[in-house]
């Protein structure tokens, strides 16, 4: 994350003391571990898989994603701090220990978020999971209707483009939604440090309904973030790659934006993302509007 923040001109946010304070990000994933880097900022947890009450993560993917969004970097002396280290996290566990889940869990999770958004001041929803669409009718699926309902009710939904590129039509659901902000990886032209992610993996548009996607790209390779330390390795941090990592980078950046401009609505945020992206000169269905840049996003 130290490399990512430097690449994204994060010093602007640091110098202005913008941390995402007062903003809550809902994350739908495998759960979350009570890592020291989250301090007391995990303010809500809902388990739709095992119906457990206590906070936990039996896979670590959700902890890693949440660390990118909101980790303080306390155990690494700030080296692996996330994008919005002052924001709050609400975790909705919709995936099991193997990272698998049902579409009904997504819709149930979004319904829970909508019922509790005022209680927790939820402004953002991060979805770093997805499935490949099979037919054009997927745009009218229950998942898409759910995320667009959340969007229409004022929650900025940020979804992964998926890791099935580089062919076209490989954006995953719910990233195919024309409303939500869909995130691809800006650095997928290199090998994962462990050789576990193929090159040029980031999902590419258009969608089966001929919508240009993704909307924006951010780094996703070899991202060091919080680890669920209940696993045998016992390590505080781990390295993962994919659009699952690119997505919370953008989500965290939007949390910074909403701290600075708390009255922004979903449409305002998306327009801002579009206007302030850095054009990489790549095809639209690979880069979207361009790459995330924190200084350009936040500056007046």
Coordinates of C-alpha atoms in Angstrom, one line a residue, residues 98-208:
X98 CA -13.7 -20.9 0.4
X99 CA -14.9 -17.6 -1.0
X100 CA -18.1 -19.0 -2.4
X101 CA -21.6 -17.7 -2.0
X102 CA -25.1 -17.5 -3.4
X103 CA -26.7 -14.6 -5.3
X104 CA -29.4 -14.5 -2.7
X105 CA -26.9 -13.5 -0.1
X106 CA -25.9 -10.5 -2.2
X107 CA -29.5 -9.3 -2.4
X108 CA -30.2 -10.1 1.3
X109 CA -27.0 -8.2 2.2
X110 CA -28.0 -5.1 0.3
X111 CA -31.5 -5.2 1.9
X112 CA -29.8 -5.3 5.3
X113 CA -27.5 -2.4 4.3
X114 CA -30.5 -0.3 3.2
X115 CA -32.3 -1.0 6.5
X116 CA -29.3 0.0 8.5
X117 CA -27.7 2.7 6.4
X118 CA -28.8 5.6 8.6
X119 CA -27.9 3.8 11.8
X120 CA -24.3 3.4 10.6
X121 CA -24.1 6.4 8.2
X122 CA -23.3 4.0 5.3
X123 CA -22.3 6.1 2.3
X124 CA -20.4 3.4 0.3
X125 CA -20.7 -0.2 -0.6
X126 CA -17.6 -2.2 -1.8
X127 CA -18.2 -5.4 -3.7
X128 CA -14.9 -7.1 -4.6
X129 CA -16.7 -10.3 -5.8
X130 CA -18.6 -11.2 -8.9
X131 CA -19.7 -13.8 -11.4
X132 CA -19.5 -13.8 -15.2
X133 CA -22.8 -13.0 -16.9
X134 CA -24.2 -15.6 -19.2
X135 CA -26.9 -13.7 -21.1
X136 CA -27.9 -10.1 -21.8
X137 CA -30.8 -10.7 -19.3
X138 CA -28.2 -10.6 -16.5
X139 CA -28.6 -6.8 -16.5
X140 CA -32.1 -7.4 -15.2
X141 CA -31.1 -9.9 -12.6
X142 CA -32.0 -9.6 -8.9
X143 CA -28.4 -8.7 -8.1
X144 CA -28.3 -5.8 -10.5
X145 CA -31.7 -4.6 -9.4
X146 CA -30.4 -4.7 -5.8
X147 CA -27.2 -2.7 -6.4
X148 CA -29.0 -0.2 -8.5
X149 CA -31.7 0.2 -5.8
X150 CA -28.9 0.9 -3.3
X151 CA -27.4 3.4 -5.7
X152 CA -30.7 5.2 -6.3
X153 CA -31.1 5.5 -2.5
X154 CA -27.8 7.3 -2.1
X155 CA -25.2 4.6 -1.5
X156 CA -22.2 4.8 -3.9
X157 CA -21.7 1.2 -5.1
X158 CA -18.1 0.3 -6.2
X159 CA -17.7 -3.1 -7.9
X160 CA -14.9 -5.2 -9.3
X161 CA -14.5 -5.7 -13.0
X162 CA -13.4 -9.3 -12.3
X163 CA -10.3 -11.3 -13.3
X164 CA -11.4 -13.0 -16.5
X165 CA -9.8 -10.7 -19.1
X166 CA -8.4 -9.8 -21.5
X167 CA -11.2 -10.7 -23.9
X168 CA -14.2 -8.5 -24.2
X169 CA -17.5 -9.2 -22.4
X170 CA -15.6 -10.3 -19.3
X171 CA -16.9 -7.8 -16.8
X172 CA -18.5 -9.6 -13.9
X173 CA -21.9 -9.1 -12.3
X174 CA -22.6 -6.7 -10.5
X175 CA -19.9 -4.7 -12.3
X176 CA -22.0 -4.8 -15.5
X177 CA -24.5 -2.4 -14.0
X178 CA -24.6 0.8 -15.9
X179 CA -25.1 2.8 -12.7
X180 CA -22.4 1.5 -10.3
X181 CA -18.7 2.4 -10.5
X182 CA -16.8 -0.5 -11.9
X183 CA -13.1 -0.9 -11.2
X184 CA -10.4 -2.6 -13.3
X185 CA -6.7 -3.0 -12.6
X186 CA -4.3 -0.5 -14.1
X187 CA -1.2 -2.8 -13.7
X188 CA -2.4 -6.2 -14.9
X189 CA 0.3 -6.4 -17.5
X190 CA 2.7 -8.0 -15.1
X191 CA 3.1 -11.2 -13.3
X192 CA 1.9 -11.7 -9.7
X193 CA 4.9 -12.1 -7.3
X194 CA 3.8 -15.7 -6.7
X195 CA 2.8 -16.5 -10.3
X196 CA -0.8 -17.0 -9.2
X197 CA -2.5 -14.4 -11.4
X198 CA -2.2 -14.4 -15.1
X199 CA -1.2 -11.4 -17.1
X200 CA -3.9 -9.1 -18.5
X201 CA -6.5 -10.5 -16.2
X202 CA -8.6 -7.4 -15.6
X203 CA -12.1 -7.8 -16.9
X204 CA -12.8 -5.9 -20.2
X205 CA -16.0 -4.5 -21.6
X206 CA -18.2 -3.9 -23.3
X207 CA -21.0 -5.6 -21.4
X208 CA -23.4 -7.9 -23.2

